[in-house]
Structures are given as structure tokens and as C-alpha cells.
CSV table of C-alpha atoms in Angstrom, one decimal:
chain,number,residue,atom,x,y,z
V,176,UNK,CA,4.1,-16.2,-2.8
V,177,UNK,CA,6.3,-13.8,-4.4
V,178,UNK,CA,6.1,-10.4,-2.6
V,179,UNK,CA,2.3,-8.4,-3.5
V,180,UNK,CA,2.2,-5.3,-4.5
V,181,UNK,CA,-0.8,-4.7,-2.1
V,182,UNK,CA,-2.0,-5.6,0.7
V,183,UNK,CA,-6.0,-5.8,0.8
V,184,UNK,CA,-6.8,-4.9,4.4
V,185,UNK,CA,-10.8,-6.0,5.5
V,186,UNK,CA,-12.2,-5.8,9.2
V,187,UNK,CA,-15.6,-7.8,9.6
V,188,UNK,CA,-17.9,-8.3,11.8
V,189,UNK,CA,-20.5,-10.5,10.9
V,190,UNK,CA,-20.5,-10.1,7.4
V,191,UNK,CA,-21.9,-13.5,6.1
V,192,UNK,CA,-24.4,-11.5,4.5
V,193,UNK,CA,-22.2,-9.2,1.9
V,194,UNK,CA,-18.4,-10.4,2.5
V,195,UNK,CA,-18.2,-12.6,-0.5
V,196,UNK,CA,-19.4,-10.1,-3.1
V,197,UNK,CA,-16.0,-8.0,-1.3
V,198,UNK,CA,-13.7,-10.3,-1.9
V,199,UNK,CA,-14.9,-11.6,-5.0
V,200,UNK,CA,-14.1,-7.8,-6.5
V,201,UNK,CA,-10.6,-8.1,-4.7
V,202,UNK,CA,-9.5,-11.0,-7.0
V,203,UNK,CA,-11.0,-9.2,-10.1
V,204,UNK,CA,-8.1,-6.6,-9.8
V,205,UNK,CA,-5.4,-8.1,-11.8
V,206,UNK,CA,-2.8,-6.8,-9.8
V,207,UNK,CA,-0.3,-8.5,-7.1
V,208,UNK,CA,-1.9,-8.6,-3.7
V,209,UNK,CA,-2.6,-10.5,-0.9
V,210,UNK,CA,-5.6,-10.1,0.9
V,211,UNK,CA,-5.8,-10.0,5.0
V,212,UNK,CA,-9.1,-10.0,6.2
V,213,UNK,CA,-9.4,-9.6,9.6
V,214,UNK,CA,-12.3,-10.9,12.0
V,215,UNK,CA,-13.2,-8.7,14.8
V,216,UNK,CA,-15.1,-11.4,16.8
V,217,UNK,CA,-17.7,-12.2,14.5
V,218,UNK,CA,-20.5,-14.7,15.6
V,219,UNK,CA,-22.3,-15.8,12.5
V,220,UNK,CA,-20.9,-17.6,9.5
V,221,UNK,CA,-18.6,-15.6,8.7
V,222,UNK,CA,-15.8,-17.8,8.8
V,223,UNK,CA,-17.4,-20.8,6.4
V,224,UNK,CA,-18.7,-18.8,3.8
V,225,UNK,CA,-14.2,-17.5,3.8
V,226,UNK,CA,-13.6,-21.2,4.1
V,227,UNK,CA,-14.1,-21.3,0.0
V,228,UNK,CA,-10.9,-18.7,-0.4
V,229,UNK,CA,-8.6,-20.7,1.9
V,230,UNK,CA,-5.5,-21.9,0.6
V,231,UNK,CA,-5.4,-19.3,-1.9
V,232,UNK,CA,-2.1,-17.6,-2.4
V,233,UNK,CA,-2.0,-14.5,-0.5
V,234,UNK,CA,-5.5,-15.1,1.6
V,235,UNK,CA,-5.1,-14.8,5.1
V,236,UNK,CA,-7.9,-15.0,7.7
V,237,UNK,CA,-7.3,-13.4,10.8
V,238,UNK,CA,-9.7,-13.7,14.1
V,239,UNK,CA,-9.3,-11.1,16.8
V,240,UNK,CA,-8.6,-12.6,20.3
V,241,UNK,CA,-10.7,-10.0,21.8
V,242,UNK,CA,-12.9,-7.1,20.1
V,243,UNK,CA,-10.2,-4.5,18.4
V,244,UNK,CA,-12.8,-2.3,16.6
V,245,UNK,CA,-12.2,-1.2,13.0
V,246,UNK,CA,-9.1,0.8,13.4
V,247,UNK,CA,-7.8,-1.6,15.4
V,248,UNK,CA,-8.2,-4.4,13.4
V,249,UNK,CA,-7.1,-2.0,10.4
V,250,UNK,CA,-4.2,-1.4,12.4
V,251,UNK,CA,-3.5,-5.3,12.9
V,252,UNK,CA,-3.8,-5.7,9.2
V,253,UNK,CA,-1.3,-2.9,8.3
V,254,UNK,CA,1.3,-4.2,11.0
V,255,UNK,CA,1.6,-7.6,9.0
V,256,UNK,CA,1.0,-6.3,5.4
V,257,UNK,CA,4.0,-7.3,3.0
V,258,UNK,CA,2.7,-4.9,0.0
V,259,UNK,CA,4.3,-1.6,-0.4
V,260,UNK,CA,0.7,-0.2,-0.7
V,261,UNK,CA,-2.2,-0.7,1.3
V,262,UNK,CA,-5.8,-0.7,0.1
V,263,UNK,CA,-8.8,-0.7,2.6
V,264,UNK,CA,-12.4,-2.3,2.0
V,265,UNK,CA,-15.2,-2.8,4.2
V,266,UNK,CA,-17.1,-6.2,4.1
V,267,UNK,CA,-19.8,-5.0,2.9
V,268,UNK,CA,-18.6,-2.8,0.2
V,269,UNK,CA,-17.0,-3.8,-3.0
V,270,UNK,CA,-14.8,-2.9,-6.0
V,271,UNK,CA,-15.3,-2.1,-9.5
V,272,UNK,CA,-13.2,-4.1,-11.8
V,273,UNK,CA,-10.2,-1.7,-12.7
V,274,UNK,CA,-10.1,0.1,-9.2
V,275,UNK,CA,-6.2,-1.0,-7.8
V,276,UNK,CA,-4.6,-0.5,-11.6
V,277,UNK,CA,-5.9,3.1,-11.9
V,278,UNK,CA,-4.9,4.1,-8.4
V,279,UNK,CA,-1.4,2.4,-8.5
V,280,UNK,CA,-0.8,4.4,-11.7
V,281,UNK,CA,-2.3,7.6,-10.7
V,282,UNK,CA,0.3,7.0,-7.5
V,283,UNK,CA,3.4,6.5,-9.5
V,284,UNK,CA,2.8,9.5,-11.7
V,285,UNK,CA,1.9,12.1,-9.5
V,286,UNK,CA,4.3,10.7,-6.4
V,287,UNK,CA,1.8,11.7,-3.9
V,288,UNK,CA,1.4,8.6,-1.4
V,289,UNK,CA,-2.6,8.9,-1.0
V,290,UNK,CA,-5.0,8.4,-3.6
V,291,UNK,CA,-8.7,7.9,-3.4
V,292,UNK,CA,-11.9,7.4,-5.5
V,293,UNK,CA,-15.5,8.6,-6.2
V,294,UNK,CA,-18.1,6.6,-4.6
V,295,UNK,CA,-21.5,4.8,-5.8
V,296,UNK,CA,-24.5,5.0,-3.1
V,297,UNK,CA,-26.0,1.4,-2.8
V,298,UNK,CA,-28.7,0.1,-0.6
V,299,UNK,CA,-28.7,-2.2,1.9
V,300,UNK,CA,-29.9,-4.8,-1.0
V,301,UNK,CA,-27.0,-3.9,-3.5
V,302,UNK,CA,-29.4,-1.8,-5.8
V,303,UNK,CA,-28.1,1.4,-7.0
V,304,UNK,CA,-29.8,4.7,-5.7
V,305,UNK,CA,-28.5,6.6,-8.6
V,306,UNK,CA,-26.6,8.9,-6.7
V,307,UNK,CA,-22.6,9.2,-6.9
V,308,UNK,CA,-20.4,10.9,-4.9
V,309,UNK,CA,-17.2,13.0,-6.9
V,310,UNK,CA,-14.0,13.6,-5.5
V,311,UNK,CA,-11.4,16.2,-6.4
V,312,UNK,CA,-8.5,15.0,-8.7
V,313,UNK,CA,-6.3,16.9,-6.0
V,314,UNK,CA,-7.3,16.9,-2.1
V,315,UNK,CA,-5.9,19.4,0.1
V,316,UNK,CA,-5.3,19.4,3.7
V,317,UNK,CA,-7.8,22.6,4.2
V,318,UNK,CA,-10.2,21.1,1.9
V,319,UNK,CA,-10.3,18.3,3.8
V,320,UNK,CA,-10.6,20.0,7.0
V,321,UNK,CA,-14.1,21.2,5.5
V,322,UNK,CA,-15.6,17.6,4.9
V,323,UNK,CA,-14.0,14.7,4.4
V,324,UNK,CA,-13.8,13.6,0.3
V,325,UNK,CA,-11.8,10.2,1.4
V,326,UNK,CA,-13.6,7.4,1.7
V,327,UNK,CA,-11.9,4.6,3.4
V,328,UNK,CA,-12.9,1.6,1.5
V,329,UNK,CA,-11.4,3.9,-1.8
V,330,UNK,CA,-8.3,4.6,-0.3
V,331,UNK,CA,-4.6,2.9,-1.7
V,332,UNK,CA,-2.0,4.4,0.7
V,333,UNK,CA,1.5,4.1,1.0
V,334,UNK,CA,2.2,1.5,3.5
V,335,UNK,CA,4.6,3.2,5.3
V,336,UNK,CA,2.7,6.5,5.5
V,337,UNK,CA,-0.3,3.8,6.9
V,338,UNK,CA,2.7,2.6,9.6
V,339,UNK,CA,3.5,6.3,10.6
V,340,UNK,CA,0.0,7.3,11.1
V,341,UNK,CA,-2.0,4.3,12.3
V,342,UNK,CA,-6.2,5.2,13.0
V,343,UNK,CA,-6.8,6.0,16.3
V,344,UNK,CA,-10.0,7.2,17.9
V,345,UNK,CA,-12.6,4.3,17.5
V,346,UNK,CA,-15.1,6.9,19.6
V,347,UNK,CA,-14.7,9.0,16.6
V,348,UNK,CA,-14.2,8.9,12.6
V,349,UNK,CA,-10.9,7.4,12.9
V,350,UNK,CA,-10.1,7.3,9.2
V,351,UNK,CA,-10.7,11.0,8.8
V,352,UNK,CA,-8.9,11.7,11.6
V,353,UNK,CA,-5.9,9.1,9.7
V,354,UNK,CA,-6.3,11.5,6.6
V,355,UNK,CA,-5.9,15.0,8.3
V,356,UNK,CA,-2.4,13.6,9.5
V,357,UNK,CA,-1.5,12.6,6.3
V,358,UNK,CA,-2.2,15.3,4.2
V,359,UNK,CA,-1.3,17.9,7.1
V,360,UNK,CA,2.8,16.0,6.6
V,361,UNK,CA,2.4,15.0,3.1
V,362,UNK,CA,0.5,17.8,1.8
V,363,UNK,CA,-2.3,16.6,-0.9
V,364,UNK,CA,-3.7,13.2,-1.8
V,365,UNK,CA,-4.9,12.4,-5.4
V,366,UNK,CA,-8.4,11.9,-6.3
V,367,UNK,CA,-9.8,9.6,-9.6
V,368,UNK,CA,-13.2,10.8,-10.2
V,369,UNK,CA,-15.1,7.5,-11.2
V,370,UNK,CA,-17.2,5.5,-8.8
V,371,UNK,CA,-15.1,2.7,-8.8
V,372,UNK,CA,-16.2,1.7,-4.9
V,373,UNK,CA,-19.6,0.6,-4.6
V,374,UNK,CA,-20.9,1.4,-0.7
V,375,UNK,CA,-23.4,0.4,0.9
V,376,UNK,CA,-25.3,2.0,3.1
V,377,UNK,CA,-25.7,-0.4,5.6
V,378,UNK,CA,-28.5,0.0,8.8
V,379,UNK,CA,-25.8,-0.5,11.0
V,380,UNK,CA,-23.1,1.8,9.9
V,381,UNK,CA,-21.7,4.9,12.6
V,382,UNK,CA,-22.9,7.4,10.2
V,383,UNK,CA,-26.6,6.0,9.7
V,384,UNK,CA,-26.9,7.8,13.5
V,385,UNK,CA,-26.8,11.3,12.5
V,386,UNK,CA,-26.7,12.7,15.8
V,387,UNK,CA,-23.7,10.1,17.2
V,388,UNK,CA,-21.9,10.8,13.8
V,389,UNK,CA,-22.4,14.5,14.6
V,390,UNK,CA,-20.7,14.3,17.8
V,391,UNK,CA,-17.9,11.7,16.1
V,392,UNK,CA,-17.5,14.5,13.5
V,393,UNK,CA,-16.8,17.6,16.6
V,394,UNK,CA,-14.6,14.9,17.4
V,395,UNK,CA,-12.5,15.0,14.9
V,396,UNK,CA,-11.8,18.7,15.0
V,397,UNK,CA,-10.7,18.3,18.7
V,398,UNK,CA,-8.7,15.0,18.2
V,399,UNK,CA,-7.0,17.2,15.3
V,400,UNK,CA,-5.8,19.8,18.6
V,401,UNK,CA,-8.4,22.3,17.1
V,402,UNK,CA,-10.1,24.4,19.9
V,403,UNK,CA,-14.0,24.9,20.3
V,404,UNK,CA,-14.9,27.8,18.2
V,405,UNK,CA,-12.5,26.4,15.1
V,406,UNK,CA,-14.0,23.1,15.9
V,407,UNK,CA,-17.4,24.1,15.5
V,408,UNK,CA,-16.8,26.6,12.3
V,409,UNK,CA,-15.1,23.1,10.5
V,410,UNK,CA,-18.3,21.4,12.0
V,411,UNK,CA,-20.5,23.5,10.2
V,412,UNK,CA,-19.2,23.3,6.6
V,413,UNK,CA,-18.6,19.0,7.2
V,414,UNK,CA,-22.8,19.3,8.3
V,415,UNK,CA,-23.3,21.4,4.9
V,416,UNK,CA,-21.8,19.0,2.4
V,417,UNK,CA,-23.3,16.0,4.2
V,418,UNK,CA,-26.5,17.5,3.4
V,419,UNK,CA,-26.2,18.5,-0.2
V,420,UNK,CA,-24.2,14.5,-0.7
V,421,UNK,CA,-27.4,12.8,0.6
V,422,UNK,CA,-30.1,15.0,0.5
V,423,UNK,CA,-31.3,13.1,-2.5
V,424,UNK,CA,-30.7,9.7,-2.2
């Protein structure tokens, strides 16, 4: 194929249940991309119900030799991505129709190599529970340091800026961690305030544990080379807004 303008990134792990309502929304982009989805050792169906997609220009399906975790396999994807942006997407999230276009023009104009979206709260059945989640048309790095407004499966990044700061961490949040690098070098990221990724909150997501996502939070702070007391202060305000996001759900 002629070379895609993005690469789709996707780690799964036994996603037979959700996957093809993903990948269905990648093709509904209308824009150049391939689309690498990368099998961290899954043990179901997975692979058959991505049998339908084979041979289709830019699909690529790519099993782990051994367990690499989600930045890992995020990681893997990146390495052998031939777009000059990358876009990440859980298995069992998906896309609005719309979603690439916006971001890649939001990119070009403003020149900032980050841009993410706001977010639709589904359930675990793909119902709506009414709630959104905004984002700030401009992210800063101090902002961020306060909760994180990036959600990974709404991010389009630069590739090389994905190259220079690969996700690290898989004992913590390694995408926010990914983020705080970013914006700490490259100063903001741009934000498009429409739902246009639909997540699901899935049962057996890191942050359904409150108290492990907690500690993977602190984490973070300390992985950023922030001491204790700083740590805990950023802590604090991340705990605040993840109260008043999903308080109501």
C-alpha cells in the first residue's frame, strides 16, 4: 500500500467479545491508515473473529511471543508503524465516525504534535450512561500534572514524538506517565471537545480497582522524579477530579 498517513495501534487481550465493533470504527475514518493490532497472548477467539479483516490493505495482525503488557505491545506497534501519526485504541473501545479527520486538522493548524478528545462513558454492554467527559481545547503540562484529561484510546500523536517517548511503567498508568513527557518537552497538546471515543468501562480495566489505580496514580508522580510530599499534593487534586468525572455515572 502506498504509505498511511496513520498508523492505528491496538493491544488485545482476549477481546472476541468487543474487538470488532473497534475495528469496524477504524475503517469508517476515511483517512489513509493502516491498522496494527497487536495480540498480547490472547486465548479465546480472538484471532478468528480478525480472520474476516485479513488481506485487507494495511491490516496487520501481530501475536506476542510472550506476554508484553499494554505499553509494551503499544511500543511494538509504534516501532513498526509507517504513518507519520499514530493513533491508539483499546479493543474494547471504539470511534465516532469523523474522529482521525478532526484531529489530523486540528494537528496541522495548531503545530502542536498531541491532540486528544472528549470521551463518552459506556457500559460494559455498549449502552450509554449519559455521562461525557470534556477536555480543554489546550492541555498544559501543569494542568496535566493535576489529573490526567488524555485519554489514550483519543490520542493522535506524532510518531516520532511516540518513538522518543515510548510508555514505560506497566505497574503504573503508563500512558499518563507517556503524556507528562511529552508535554513537559513539547509544551501543550490540543484538545477537541466532542465525545468522539466511545469507552467502555470494562470490569476488568486497571482503573475499575480504585485502591490499585490509587497506588498506580502515586506512581506516576514518583516515575515523573517528583518526591513524596509533591507526589502526594498532585495525588490529591488527580483523586478530586476522578470524583466529580464519575461520581454520577
Amino acid at each position: 500500500m502506498n504509505k498511511p498517513l496513520v498508523s492505528v495501534i491496538m493491544p488485545v487481550y482476549n477481546g472476541e467479545k468487543y474487538i470488532k465493533q473497534a475495528v469496524d470504527s477504524v475503517y469508517e475514518q476515511g483517512v489513509s491508515l493502516e491498522l496494527l493490532v497487536i495480540d498480547d497472548g490472547s486465548t479465546d477467539h480472538t484471532k478468528e473473529v480478525l480472520s474476516a479483516y485479513e488481506g485487507r490493505e494495511g491490516f496487520q495482525y501481530i501475536k506476542n511471543k510472550q506476554n508484553m503488557g499494554a505499553a509494551g505491545s503499544r511500543n511494538r506497534g509504534v516501532k513498526l508503524a509507517k504513518g507519520d501519526y499514530i493513533a491508539f485504541l483499546d479493543a474494547d473501545d471504539w470511534w465516532e465516525k469523523g474522529k482521525l479527520k478532526e484531529q489530523l486538522k486540528c494537528l496541522e493548524e495548531t503545530g502542536y504534535v498531541l491532540c486528544s478528545t472528549g470521551r463518552e462513558l459506556i457500559r460494559s454492554d455498549g449502552s450509554s450512561t449519559g455521562r461525557t467527559i470534556p477536555v480543554k481545547e489546550k492541555i498544559t503540562y501543569r494542568e496535566l500534572l493535576k489529573h490526567n484529561s488524555i485519554n489514550c484510546s483519543s490520542v493522535v500523536i506524532r510518531t516520532d514524538v511516540a518513538r522518543e517517548f515510548p510508555m514505560e511503567h506497566d505497574d503504573s498508568h503508563e500512558d499518563y506517565i507517556t503524556w507528562l513527557k511529552v508535554l513537559r518537552k513539547y509544551g501543550y497538546a490540543v484538545g477537541i471537545d466532542k465525545p468522539y471515543l466511545k469507552y467502555r468501562l470494562s470490569e476488568g480495566g486497571k482503573s475499575r480497582n480504585k485502591l490499585k489505580s490509587a497506588v498506580m496514580t502515586y506512581n506516576v508522580y514518583r516515575y515523573a522524579g517528583y518526591g513524596r510530599i509533591k507526589s502526594c499534593i498532585f495525588f490529591c487534586s488527580y483523586a478530586l477530579h476522578g470524583i466529580w468525572k464519575y461520581c454520577h455515572r
